[in-house]
Structure formats: structure tokens, C-alpha cells
Amino acid sequence: MLSSRIGILGGGQLGLMLLQAAVDWNLDIHVLDPDAEAPCRQIAPHFQQGSLQDYDTVYNFGKDLDVITIEIEKVNVNALEALEKEGKKIFPQPSVIRQIQDKRVQKQFYKENNLPTADFILTENREDVYKNASFLPAFHKLGKDGYDGRGVQRLTSEADIEKAFEQPGLLEKAVPFEKELAVIVARNVKGEITTFPTVEMVFHPELNLVEYLFAPAEIEKSVEERAQEIAKQTAEAFQIVGLLAVELFMTADGEILINEVAPRPHNSGHHTIRANATSQYEQHWRAILDLPLGSTHAYGPSAMVNLLGEEGYEGPAIYEGMEKLLATEQVFPFLYWKAITKSFRKMGHITIMDADIASLKRKVDFVKQNIRVISK
Amino acid sequence: MLSSRIGILGGGQLGLMLLQAAVDWNLDIHVLDPDAEAPCRQIAPHFQQGSLQDYDTVYNFGKDLDVITIEIEKVNVNALEALEKEGKKIFPQPSVIRQIQDKRVQKQFYKENNLPTADFILTENREDVYKNASFLPAFHKLGKDGYDGRGVQRLTSEADIEKAFEQPGLLEKAVPFEKELAVIVARNVKGEITTFPTVEMVFHPELNLVEYLFAPAEIEKSVEERAQEIAKQTAEAFQIVGLLAVELFMTADGEILINEVAPRPHNSGHHTIRANATSQYEQHWRAILDLPLGSTHAYGPSAMVNLLGEEGYEGPAIYEGMEKLLATEQVFPFLYWKAITKSFRKMGHITIMDADIASLKRKVDFVKQNIRVISK
């Protein structure tokens, strides 16, 4: 399987890191992305510009390949299904992508499979939200096409409903959680499963984006075991081949609820490139190329800070403070080949390692205070 | 310095690994290699086919760049000196490359700088070797252009001299060594120095090639300190900016002698990609881009096995046994994008990690027995 012709739909930073993990095995990777300046363009052995949502483009991209995967869910699933029928190996499976693309289907899937998740009500339009005003306070989520904070809003009381989405969505009870956790699961072609240690995510106060995370999460052993178990059950329920990133809420009494999942490498696993024997990216290749899964052994505690474009700057990116970071032991900046910065654009991340947790946390603060992505 | 236009002379496996280390920082790398199918071609942002030994080719390649480095010593140094005069940053410095290119100059340099090395006699031709027959048994080395076992032979007695080189070379006393060690030193623009932990190399019984190595070396602490000290002194003596790989002999009574040096990343440092906080490749970029040097902290004991083309096979490479390797914890194969295998061609390497030394050694044996590069 190492000699397969492999396609990735999407050439963003997740695709870039998939590519990097593929270099050691000399994998023959072809990347499709609508942006001629996508992060992958610089090092992809084969790069093609084109829409991920156009049937013909995706079909034609895939028809001469053996294995196709994704780094973003928003792709033309019909084209992938047609390719699958012709015998191409498409992982994650198109049926799984379709389920996960729609948050409404995703939530019902948890319910049907007895997977713990916050209570919810499906809504067809704004009118429907008004009818269910008694369910508030709740999160109102678009069924499809939400991404990085777009398509999710909190509705506290009836007065907020005027801003509710007109499109099909859902209302989800706001869980009074204490922590947000994530577990990345890999399931290979043979059905073998491994998980990475549970991570604890700290979200940006305004944006629905991970600001930084710690691995492993500082949680009770029983909670860790429960989180791992639920993540595995979720991957089993989907019968996914590839990675499944499972985002979880932990309540004050240690209950674990599934927030949402992503069938691909995930922001909550970037640190595994440096901190674990097998990275999430290599694990994805192993899973979809019918190889044995690798050890997820962590070399020590780690943290990951997302590097977002500084608010109010737009233009050619300047990375202020890189030298300070590079002068600090085991601080690993990772930039995404994005020429242009914008407010809060994901421009890179920084992995930080330290055997001592207190020192690790000091380094996280140091990193957050000392690097900025600005423009002239 | 991270925005410099950077050139690498040579696009082989060392260049490939330099490139990989450059991706995280989005370095703008240009590669020159005579082979259109060189390992670097697949992922280099800019790749140019051309001779490394032709003055005009090297000069023209470098004239629009800011920083130029090498992954092989056999380059046109005159062109690099001309570029240096124009203000380009050339690291390692052309003067250092020139000294190291010629083993005769290298040996005299050790002597002049009181650096320990085996006794030697310079020879101009075969006739000169005959004159010094009483110095045998000795290694007879070509001054220039030796590489991977070519240009070195053992002369045991006068009868062997008929095969001695006609070109300028040297006779070096065969050291009755117990171990062969290597220390990779990095010295940056500011003159700061770091070393990687000393490794122990085991050579192929017939070829002058590392078969496998262990890190750290199993040696007395005092020997380790002496090896590190000599390596640092050597880098200081050359005033090199960049990496210097120092190969050493350890005699039965723990004496350390310099065998030879390479002013670039080295086969004896491949394992640092996986086993150390900073790899030799990243350290080279730090050194030559006027950045602080990184931590050389090792996450645990490691080994590296060179993957050579199986004797008697020539043609499109097939990697037999990859799946077995990938099923073993912390075994990391690394292939060099070489389409064609030949007897003993360096096709890749395998890094192996294990907290337990006995288990590490078992894995080395397992790897050696279970992977072969053959052809149909």
C-alpha cells in the first residue's frame, strides 16, 4: 500500500502536516485545493488547483488515484461515492463524511447509538427556534457548513432569537462544563483501534477556537478512562477508517459528553508531531493504508498554542518574536506557509514540551506573550 | 534571517532531511543537484539541475540567494569564495570546505592545532608509498574525492603497494581501536557551540560504511567527556559556522583520536530527527541562520540502521519487510526517494527507540533481519 497513488482533498495546514508525515515513506501524494497559494503548494509532489465541492473536479482528481482522503469535511461526497463504487479506497468513507458534515445527523447518530451528548432539538428555521424558546439558554448550530466558530451562536433568551439561523439547525443545551477535552482515535482497515492520550483544550474567550491545550489533560484517572472509552465507542459506531477527533465536555461531576467529532487530523493533535512516538498524521496514513497502527506513547507532557493573526492586521505576515521562542528549550514553532495574515487567521502553532508541568505552563505563558503575527 | 533565500548545494538524502527540517519554519529553499531525479526533487520548493563542480553553475545558482550551504563537500569552492566576497553568507565557510576537502590538509590541520589523530605521512604518488614501506601496516587514503569507502585502502605489507594510489594521498597508522565514535558539533554565527551525545558506530565488515549505530555510546563517562571536548575543540579550531561531524577512534585504553570530520549533517546524526529535541538538521539551520542553538536533549536511547541496497540487485527499488517494521513500536523507517537500487546504495535508514537498552538491541537485530531493498 506504500506505493499507492494517494490524493488529499484540501491543501491547508492539516494537509501540509499529512504531507510532511508522508515524506519519510516516500508516499506519492496528490493534493487538490481551490487556492493556488494553499499551504501544501510548496512541498506537495503534485498539486492541483480546483474546487473541493464541484462533482467533476473531485471525480476527475480521484479517477487516476488509488486512495483518497480528506483534510476538511466540506467536499463533494457524491463524487467520492462514485469513486468508491469504482473500487477506489476512500477513507474516511463517504458515508461517514456525509453523516458528520451535518451536525443534525451527527447528533441523532449519538442518540441512536447511546453515545452521551447534550440534549438537543432539531430546528428547520427561525420560526422553529421561537417555538422552542423554553429550551433556552442553548447553543444554536447550523446543520451544515459551520467552521471555526462560524455557524454557532449562543441564544440566552427569547430576545436573542431574532439572530437565529433561518436554515436547518439544532438547539443544544448549554452544558455547564468544567473542561473541554479531546481524544483522537485511529481505526485502521482491519478495525484495530488506538487512541492518543486525552488533551485538555482552552478556548479563546471570544472566538470558537482552541487557544492552547495541554497533553495529557489534568483529570482523574477514572475520567480519563471514560473519555477514552467514549471516544473509542464513537469510532466503532461510525466504523470509520482513519482518524476521528472526538471533542468532549467534562461536567463538574466528571460526566463526559460528546461535543462534536471530526473525521480527519485535528487541531487538538498537532502536538503529537513532536511529543508522541507516532503523530496523528502518520497514524492517519497507517490507518487508511491498511498498515498496523503505531505507538501513541508520549515522550513527556506537552502543550500546543495556536498562532493566530493579530487582530487588526491584514497583509504580508511578519512573525514577531520567533527568535525568542527559538531561544527557549523545547519550544517548536510551526508555520503554515500562509503569505497573508488576517485577524485571527490560523497562521501556525507552537508545540512546547517540558518534563516539569509548572515549567511547561510558564513556557506557554511566555510563548503567548512573545509571539505575534502582524503585518506592516 | 528566517526570510532569507537559502541555497543547498546537493540534493541527496542529507539535503532532503535539511529540507524537511526547514518546512516548519517555511524557509525558502533552493536546491542544486546534478541529478534530475535527486532525492530532494519531490519536496524542494525550488529545484535546479546542474553541476556542483562547475564554477559558473554554482556561481549563477548562488548569485540571487542570501545564504548558501552544502550537503556534500565536493563542490566548486572558487565559486563559493567569489559569492562570499560579494557579501553572500556561505556556511560552512569556503575556507573550511577547502581544508576539509583534502584529507592531507585536514590531517596537517589536526597536527598544527594539537588535536589528537593517528600518525601519518603525506605521499605524492605510489613511488612515495614504496619509500615509506616501513610505515606499514597503514591505511592509504587519497587526498581528495574519496567518499563512502572509495579512496581508502589498507596496505598491510610491501606486496600491497602495487595497488597504492598514484595521486597525492597519505599513509595513516592503523589504529588498534576498540570502538568508533562520532560527535556532531554545531557552532553558530555568534560562536556558540552545542554537541549531540556521542554515538557508537558499527561499520559494515566489508564496506567503509556505518552499518548501524547506538546513541548514546556505551563508554565510560570520562571517555564521553573527552570525546565531547575534542569534538568541540575541533569545531573551534576550524571556526566553522554550521555542523561539524567528528568521527573518532577509541583505543583499548580509552584514548580518543580524530579519524576525520565532515562540515555538514552526517550519517551518524540521522537518529536525532526522532530521538532528540533538536535534530542535527534543524541545528544546522539554527547555526547558519544566526539563530540560538537548540537543545540536544535525547528522549531516550536510540539506534540507527542504514538501509543499503541488497547486494546483486539493480533496478526499481522494492522495500521488503516494511510492514513488519511498522508493526514494531518506535521503529521509524525513512526512505530516500531513490527510484533505483544498486548493491550497497544508501536507500534509507531506520531509527529505533526504546527506553530499555536490551530491547533496543533486539529491535536492531530484528530490523536488520527483516528489511531488504531488492529489485524484480
Tab-separated table of C-alpha atoms in Angstrom, chain A:
chain	number	residue	atom	x	y	z
A	1	MET	CA	0.000	0.000	0.000
A	2	LEU	CA	3.037	2.263	0.358
A	3	SER	CA	3.251	2.524	-3.433
A	4	SER	CA	-0.358	3.708	-3.847
A	5	ARG	CA	-1.208	6.914	-5.657
A	6	ILE	CA	-2.790	8.941	-2.888
A	7	GLY	CA	-4.994	12.024	-3.008
A	8	ILE	CA	-5.803	14.556	-0.313
A	9	LEU	CA	-8.847	16.769	-0.715
A	10	GLY	CA	-7.702	20.035	0.796
A	11	GLY	CA	-4.269	21.614	0.919
A	12	GLY	CA	-4.458	23.632	4.134
A	13	GLN	CA	-2.295	23.208	7.214
A	14	LEU	CA	-3.717	19.777	8.034
A	15	GLY	CA	-2.876	18.657	4.515
A	16	LEU	CA	0.587	20.147	4.915
A	17	MET	CA	1.234	18.132	8.051
A	18	LEU	CA	-0.150	14.992	6.391
A	19	LEU	CA	2.306	15.617	3.572
A	20	GLN	CA	5.202	16.049	5.955
A	21	ALA	CA	4.366	12.752	7.630
A	22	ALA	CA	4.313	11.100	4.200
A	23	VAL	CA	7.814	12.169	3.177
A	24	ASP	CA	9.640	9.548	5.271
A	25	TRP	CA	7.783	6.773	3.443
A	26	ASN	CA	8.092	8.443	0.031
A	27	LEU	CA	4.314	8.364	-0.430
A	28	ASP	CA	3.094	9.585	-3.816
A	29	ILE	CA	0.732	12.355	-2.739
A	30	HIS	CA	-1.556	14.466	-4.934
A	31	VAL	CA	-3.268	17.478	-3.391
A	32	LEU	CA	-6.397	19.297	-4.554
A	33	ASP	CA	-7.225	22.743	-3.186
A	34	PRO	CA	-9.182	25.720	-4.537
A	35	ASP	CA	-6.402	28.130	-3.535
A	36	ALA	CA	-3.314	28.243	-5.768
A	37	GLU	CA	-1.463	29.605	-2.722
A	38	ALA	CA	-2.609	26.869	-0.311
A	39	PRO	CA	-0.090	25.826	2.386
A	40	CYS	CA	0.563	22.486	0.641
A	41	ARG	CA	1.680	24.023	-2.639
A	42	GLN	CA	5.326	24.399	-1.609
A	43	ILE	CA	6.126	20.797	-0.822
A	44	ALA	CA	3.400	18.710	-2.459
A	45	PRO	CA	4.860	16.300	-5.029
A	46	HIS	CA	1.686	17.009	-7.078
A	47	PHE	CA	-0.608	19.980	-6.515
A	48	GLN	CA	-3.781	20.771	-8.428
A	49	GLN	CA	-5.911	23.870	-8.054
A	50	GLY	CA	-9.632	23.158	-8.077
A	51	SER	CA	-12.894	23.171	-6.158
A	52	LEU	CA	-13.458	20.541	-3.462
A	53	GLN	CA	-17.194	20.947	-3.837
A	54	ASP	CA	-17.542	20.524	-7.571
A	55	TYR	CA	-18.517	16.978	-8.596
A	56	ASP	CA	-16.490	16.851	-11.808
A	57	THR	CA	-13.367	18.367	-10.272
A	58	VAL	CA	-13.309	15.915	-7.372
A	59	TYR	CA	-14.222	12.961	-9.587
A	60	ASN	CA	-11.546	13.752	-12.177
A	61	PHE	CA	-8.955	14.368	-9.470
A	62	GLY	CA	-9.689	10.965	-7.969
A	63	LYS	CA	-10.131	8.776	-11.001
A	64	ASP	CA	-6.419	8.048	-11.528
A	65	LEU	CA	-5.627	7.600	-7.832
A	66	ASP	CA	-5.828	4.532	-5.588
A	67	VAL	CA	-6.549	6.015	-2.164
A	68	ILE	CA	-8.262	9.312	-1.363
A	69	THR	CA	-8.551	11.073	1.959
A	70	ILE	CA	-9.629	14.486	3.228
A	71	GLU	CA	-8.290	17.217	5.467
A	72	ILE	CA	-11.627	19.091	5.502
A	73	GLU	CA	-15.192	17.715	5.582
A	74	LYS	CA	-16.688	20.201	3.143
A	75	VAL	CA	-16.128	18.175	-0.017
A	76	ASN	CA	-18.333	16.748	-2.742
A	77	VAL	CA	-19.414	13.441	-1.216
A	78	ASN	CA	-21.352	12.361	-4.318
A	79	ALA	CA	-18.133	12.333	-6.321
A	80	LEU	CA	-16.396	10.339	-3.582
A	81	GLU	CA	-19.252	7.813	-3.566
A	82	ALA	CA	-18.942	7.398	-7.328
A	83	LEU	CA	-15.192	6.812	-6.960
A	84	GLU	CA	-15.790	4.349	-4.144
A	85	LYS	CA	-18.155	2.365	-6.372
A	86	GLU	CA	-15.376	2.133	-8.933
A	87	GLY	CA	-13.182	0.466	-6.352
A	88	LYS	CA	-11.135	3.398	-5.112
A	89	LYS	CA	-10.346	3.318	-1.419
A	90	ILE	CA	-11.900	6.409	0.115
A	91	PHE	CA	-11.084	6.907	3.801
A	92	PRO	CA	-12.822	8.182	5.818
A	93	GLN	CA	-15.689	6.514	3.969
A	94	PRO	CA	-18.005	8.889	2.073
A	95	SER	CA	-20.952	7.655	4.185
A	96	VAL	CA	-19.131	8.751	7.339
A	97	ILE	CA	-18.229	12.134	5.889
A	98	ARG	CA	-21.875	12.635	4.925
A	99	GLN	CA	-23.051	11.855	8.460
A	100	ILE	CA	-20.546	14.156	10.064
A	101	GLN	CA	-20.995	17.015	7.566
A	102	ASP	CA	-24.449	17.626	9.009
A	103	LYS	CA	-24.446	18.389	12.738
A	104	ARG	CA	-28.108	17.360	12.876
A	105	VAL	CA	-27.360	13.871	11.578
A	106	GLN	CA	-24.305	13.711	13.843
A	107	LYS	CA	-26.366	14.471	16.973
A	108	GLN	CA	-29.066	11.962	16.070
A	109	PHE	CA	-26.355	9.395	15.454
A	110	TYR	CA	-25.093	9.794	19.032
A	111	LYS	CA	-28.617	9.408	20.374
A	112	GLU	CA	-29.304	6.283	18.306
A	113	ASN	CA	-26.012	4.746	19.375
A	114	ASN	CA	-26.425	5.575	23.077
A	115	LEU	CA	-23.390	7.819	22.986
A	116	PRO	CA	-23.606	10.533	25.643
A	117	THR	CA	-24.223	14.027	24.313
A	118	ALA	CA	-26.074	17.158	25.447
A	119	ASP	CA	-29.849	17.268	24.900
A	120	PHE	CA	-30.915	18.851	21.654
A	121	ILE	CA	-33.877	19.751	19.456
A	122	LEU	CA	-33.685	19.862	15.646
A	123	THR	CA	-34.923	23.103	14.098
A	124	GLU	CA	-35.847	23.731	10.468
A	125	ASN	CA	-35.832	27.532	10.558
A	126	ARG	CA	-36.018	30.582	12.826
A	127	GLU	CA	-39.729	30.038	13.402
A	128	ASP	CA	-38.907	26.635	14.860
A	129	VAL	CA	-36.443	28.224	17.248
A	130	TYR	CA	-39.200	30.588	18.501
A	131	LYS	CA	-41.449	27.554	19.112
A	132	ASN	CA	-38.750	26.080	21.311
A	133	ALA	CA	-37.900	29.232	23.242
A	134	SER	CA	-38.453	27.378	26.515
A	135	PHE	CA	-35.387	25.238	25.667
A	136	LEU	CA	-33.117	28.294	26.004
A	137	PRO	CA	-30.451	29.062	27.099
A	138	ALA	CA	-28.917	26.895	24.385
A	139	PHE	CA	-26.380	26.848	21.562
A	140	HIS	CA	-27.910	27.257	18.173
A	141	LYS	CA	-25.913	25.494	15.473
A	142	LEU	CA	-26.245	25.376	11.727
A	143	GLY	CA	-26.600	21.815	10.420
A	144	LYS	CA	-24.126	22.285	7.623
A	145	ASP	CA	-21.092	24.366	6.737
A	146	GLY	CA	-20.227	25.762	10.155
A	147	TYR	CA	-16.469	26.084	10.664
A	148	ASP	CA	-14.133	27.535	13.287
A	149	GLY	CA	-16.820	29.418	15.148
A	150	ARG	CA	-18.958	30.342	12.171
A	151	GLY	CA	-22.392	28.727	12.347
A	152	VAL	CA	-22.600	28.503	16.135
A	153	GLN	CA	-24.183	31.056	18.470
A	154	ARG	CA	-25.443	31.153	21.998
A	155	LEU	CA	-29.113	32.103	22.464
A	156	THR	CA	-29.720	33.097	26.059
A	157	SER	CA	-33.310	34.258	25.971
A	158	GLU	CA	-36.186	34.827	23.549
A	159	ALA	CA	-34.828	38.281	22.688
A	160	ASP	CA	-31.780	36.641	21.070
A	161	ILE	CA	-33.865	34.556	18.664
A	162	GLU	CA	-34.086	37.316	16.092
A	163	LYS	CA	-30.497	36.474	15.154
A	164	ALA	CA	-31.215	32.722	14.882
A	165	PHE	CA	-30.338	30.936	11.618
A	166	GLU	CA	-33.068	30.546	9.024
A	167	GLN	CA	-31.531	27.308	7.744
A	168	PRO	CA	-31.907	23.825	9.263
A	169	GLY	CA	-30.007	23.550	12.510
A	170	LEU	CA	-30.364	22.482	16.079
A	171	LEU	CA	-30.652	23.813	19.588
A	172	GLU	CA	-28.288	22.199	22.046
A	173	LYS	CA	-28.487	22.584	25.808
A	174	ALA	CA	-25.568	24.641	27.035
A	175	VAL	CA	-23.612	22.182	29.154
A	176	PRO	CA	-22.161	23.748	32.321
A	177	PHE	CA	-18.855	22.080	31.650
A	178	GLU	CA	-15.709	22.377	33.689
A	179	LYS	CA	-13.281	21.359	30.991
A	180	GLU	CA	-13.199	20.716	27.273
A	181	LEU	CA	-11.293	17.588	26.346
A	182	ALA	CA	-10.401	15.837	23.116
A	183	VAL	CA	-9.375	12.315	22.229
A	184	ILE	CA	-8.022	11.419	18.822
A	185	VAL	CA	-8.855	7.875	17.810
A	186	ALA	CA	-7.427	5.968	14.871
A	187	ARG	CA	-9.150	2.937	13.396
A	188	ASN	CA	-7.399	1.079	10.593
A	189	VAL	CA	-8.686	-1.026	7.697
A	190	LYS	CA	-8.529	-4.181	9.865
A	191	GLY	CA	-10.627	-2.481	12.561
A	192	GLU	CA	-7.773	-2.096	15.053
A	193	ILE	CA	-8.083	0.972	17.256
A	194	THR	CA	-5.645	3.188	19.132
A	195	THR	CA	-6.195	6.459	20.970
A	196	PHE	CA	-3.900	9.327	21.820
A	197	PRO	CA	-3.812	10.475	25.448
A	198	THR	CA	-6.714	12.811	26.303
A	199	VAL	CA	-5.921	16.505	25.900
A	200	GLU	CA	-7.387	19.492	27.697
A	201	MET	CA	-8.306	22.424	25.462
A	202	VAL	CA	-8.562	26.042	26.499
A	203	PHE	CA	-10.708	28.072	24.109
A	204	HIS	CA	-10.221	31.652	23.066
A	205	PRO	CA	-12.632	33.783	25.152
A	206	GLU	CA	-14.341	35.284	22.094
A	207	LEU	CA	-13.622	33.018	19.140
A	208	ASN	CA	-14.745	29.393	18.996
A	209	LEU	CA	-11.111	28.360	18.530
A	210	VAL	CA	-8.667	26.420	20.654
A	211	GLU	CA	-6.249	28.958	22.123
A	212	TYR	CA	-3.979	26.357	23.649
A	213	LEU	CA	-4.072	22.835	25.009
A	214	PHE	CA	-2.233	20.572	27.406
A	215	ALA	CA	-1.462	16.900	26.983
A	216	PRO	CA	-2.189	14.904	28.991
A	217	ALA	CA	-5.326	16.555	30.457
A	218	GLU	CA	-5.251	17.194	34.191
A	219	ILE	CA	-8.183	14.931	35.081
A	220	GLU	CA	-8.926	11.999	37.371
A	221	LYS	CA	-7.866	8.616	36.079
A	222	SER	CA	-11.483	7.445	36.005
A	223	VAL	CA	-12.450	10.437	33.865
A	224	GLU	CA	-9.525	9.793	31.522
A	225	GLU	CA	-10.640	6.196	31.133
A	226	ARG	CA	-14.232	7.235	30.490
A	227	ALA	CA	-13.160	9.808	27.881
A	228	GLN	CA	-11.002	7.233	26.099
A	229	GLU	CA	-13.787	4.663	26.210
A	230	ILE	CA	-16.415	7.007	24.773
A	231	ALA	CA	-14.046	8.125	22.026
A	232	LYS	CA	-13.358	4.504	21.044
A	233	GLN	CA	-17.066	3.644	21.092
A	234	THR	CA	-17.764	6.607	18.829
A	235	ALA	CA	-15.158	5.489	16.292
A	236	GLU	CA	-16.565	1.957	16.454
A	237	ALA	CA	-20.109	3.218	15.970
A	238	PHE	CA	-19.107	5.103	12.824
A	239	GLN	CA	-16.921	2.146	11.703
A	240	ILE	CA	-14.617	4.880	10.446
A	241	VAL	CA	-11.294	4.069	8.803
A	242	GLY	CA	-8.850	6.865	9.546
A	243	LEU	CA	-8.696	9.382	12.345
A	244	LEU	CA	-11.660	10.538	14.371
A	245	ALA	CA	-11.113	13.530	16.645
A	246	VAL	CA	-13.692	13.444	19.439
A	247	GLU	CA	-14.298	16.700	21.298
A	248	LEU	CA	-15.778	16.220	24.752
A	249	PHE	CA	-17.258	18.219	27.621
A	250	MET	CA	-16.425	17.262	31.195
A	251	THR	CA	-19.002	18.466	33.726
A	252	ALA	CA	-18.252	19.410	37.332
A	253	ASP	CA	-19.171	15.903	38.494
A	254	GLY	CA	-16.924	14.238	35.940
A	255	GLU	CA	-19.589	13.308	33.414
A	256	ILE	CA	-18.352	13.101	29.801
A	257	LEU	CA	-20.489	14.288	26.880
A	258	ILE	CA	-19.595	14.303	23.196
A	259	ASN	CA	-19.478	17.804	21.760
A	260	GLU	CA	-18.625	17.058	18.160
A	261	VAL	CA	-16.305	14.964	16.026
A	262	ALA	CA	-14.079	15.467	13.003
A	263	PRO	CA	-13.161	12.570	10.666
A	264	ARG	CA	-9.599	13.764	9.987
A	265	PRO	CA	-6.478	15.118	11.671
A	266	HIS	CA	-7.413	17.810	14.145
A	267	ASN	CA	-6.089	20.950	15.789
A	268	SER	CA	-6.118	19.084	19.109
A	269	GLY	CA	-3.449	16.689	17.810
A	270	HIS	CA	-0.771	18.993	16.413
A	271	HIS	CA	1.457	18.440	19.448
A	272	THR	CA	1.721	14.713	18.616
A	273	ILE	CA	4.203	15.560	15.834
A	274	ARG	CA	6.793	16.378	18.466
A	275	ALA	CA	5.511	14.788	21.641
A	276	ASN	CA	4.464	11.278	20.588
A	277	ALA	CA	6.208	8.307	19.003
A	278	THR	CA	3.606	8.354	16.223
A	279	SER	CA	1.953	11.627	15.223
A	280	GLN	CA	-1.753	11.835	14.419
A	281	TYR	CA	-0.718	12.446	10.796
A	282	GLU	CA	1.397	9.316	10.495
A	283	GLN	CA	-1.342	7.401	12.306
A	284	HIS	CA	-3.850	8.537	9.693
A	285	TRP	CA	-1.640	7.146	6.905
A	286	ARG	CA	-1.213	3.899	8.792
A	287	ALA	CA	-4.971	3.606	9.312
A	288	ILE	CA	-6.022	4.248	5.720
A	289	LEU	CA	-3.131	2.397	4.019
A	290	ASP	CA	-4.000	-0.875	5.760
A	291	LEU	CA	-0.904	-0.776	7.951
A	292	PRO	CA	-0.544	-1.601	11.643
A	293	LEU	CA	-1.198	1.396	13.896
A	294	GLY	CA	1.768	3.000	15.643
A	295	SER	CA	2.546	3.559	19.293
A	296	THR	CA	0.921	6.701	20.731
A	297	HIS	CA	3.486	6.791	23.554
A	298	ALA	CA	4.157	10.366	24.716
A	299	TYR	CA	7.762	11.364	25.439
A	300	GLY	CA	6.521	13.735	28.125
A	301	PRO	CA	3.949	16.420	28.919
A	302	SER	CA	3.337	18.899	26.127
A	303	ALA	CA	1.280	21.926	25.189
A	304	MET	CA	0.199	23.495	21.913
A	305	VAL	CA	-0.541	27.170	21.355
A	306	ASN	CA	-2.390	28.223	18.213
A	307	LEU	CA	-0.709	31.119	16.454
A	308	LEU	CA	-3.499	33.419	15.233
A	309	GLY	CA	-3.154	36.529	13.110
A	310	GLU	CA	-3.122	39.543	15.445
A	311	GLU	CA	-6.450	41.380	15.436
A	312	GLY	CA	-6.466	44.406	13.152
A	313	TYR	CA	-3.610	43.343	10.892
A	314	GLU	CA	-4.079	42.246	7.310
A	315	GLY	CA	-1.310	41.824	4.769
A	316	PRO	CA	2.030	40.032	4.286
A	317	ALA	CA	2.729	38.179	7.517
A	318	ILE	CA	5.548	39.083	9.872
A	319	TYR	CA	6.301	36.683	12.729
A	320	GLU	CA	7.437	38.854	15.604
A	321	GLY	CA	9.326	37.110	18.393
A	322	MET	CA	10.378	33.931	16.613
A	323	GLU	CA	13.947	34.286	17.810
A	324	LYS	CA	12.857	34.499	21.463
A	325	LEU	CA	10.865	31.308	21.017
A	326	LEU	CA	13.777	29.533	19.363
A	327	ALA	CA	15.999	30.511	22.289
A	328	THR	CA	13.731	28.585	24.676
A	329	GLU	CA	14.321	24.863	25.160
A	330	GLN	CA	11.835	22.529	23.522
A	331	VAL	CA	9.663	25.243	22.020
A	332	PHE	CA	8.799	24.249	18.446
A	333	PRO	CA	7.191	26.846	16.183
A	334	PHE	CA	5.382	25.522	13.171
A	335	LEU	CA	4.272	27.967	10.459
A	336	TYR	CA	1.669	27.266	7.760
A	337	TRP	CA	3.135	28.884	4.619
A	338	LYS	CA	0.363	31.491	4.589
A	339	ALA	CA	1.705	34.643	2.961
A	340	ILE	CA	-1.160	36.860	4.134
A	341	THR	CA	-2.244	37.319	7.746
A	342	LYS	CA	-5.751	38.415	8.811
A	343	SER	CA	-7.360	38.965	12.211
A	344	PHE	CA	-7.471	35.589	13.989
A	345	ARG	CA	-6.384	33.606	10.921
A	346	LYS	CA	-4.663	30.360	11.922
A	347	MET	CA	-1.079	31.093	10.840
A	348	GLY	CA	0.766	28.391	12.731
A	349	HIS	CA	1.110	26.698	16.083
A	350	ILE	CA	3.764	26.229	18.696
A	351	THR	CA	4.382	22.932	20.427
A	352	ILE	CA	6.013	23.107	23.825
A	353	MET	CA	7.468	20.258	25.829
A	354	ASP	CA	8.820	20.051	29.357
A	355	ALA	CA	9.148	17.183	31.811
A	356	ASP	CA	8.019	19.572	34.546
A	357	ILE	CA	4.361	20.696	34.358
A	358	ALA	CA	4.898	24.014	36.161
A	359	SER	CA	7.736	24.886	33.809
A	360	LEU	CA	5.587	23.813	30.845
A	361	LYS	CA	2.862	26.237	31.907
A	362	ARG	CA	5.363	29.062	32.340
A	363	LYS	CA	6.606	28.399	28.831
A	364	VAL	CA	3.030	28.530	27.491
A	365	ASP	CA	2.621	31.981	29.033
A	366	PHE	CA	5.986	33.047	27.687
A	367	VAL	CA	5.050	31.908	24.188
A	368	LYS	CA	1.660	33.616	24.271
A	369	GLN	CA	3.278	36.875	25.365
A	370	ASN	CA	6.204	36.820	22.992
A	371	ILE	CA	4.978	35.941	19.547
A	372	ARG	CA	2.652	37.965	17.312
A	373	VAL	CA	1.721	37.668	13.671
A	374	ILE	CA	1.402	41.165	12.302
A	375	SER	CA	1.784	42.969	9.030
A	376	LYS	CA	3.462	46.218	8.019
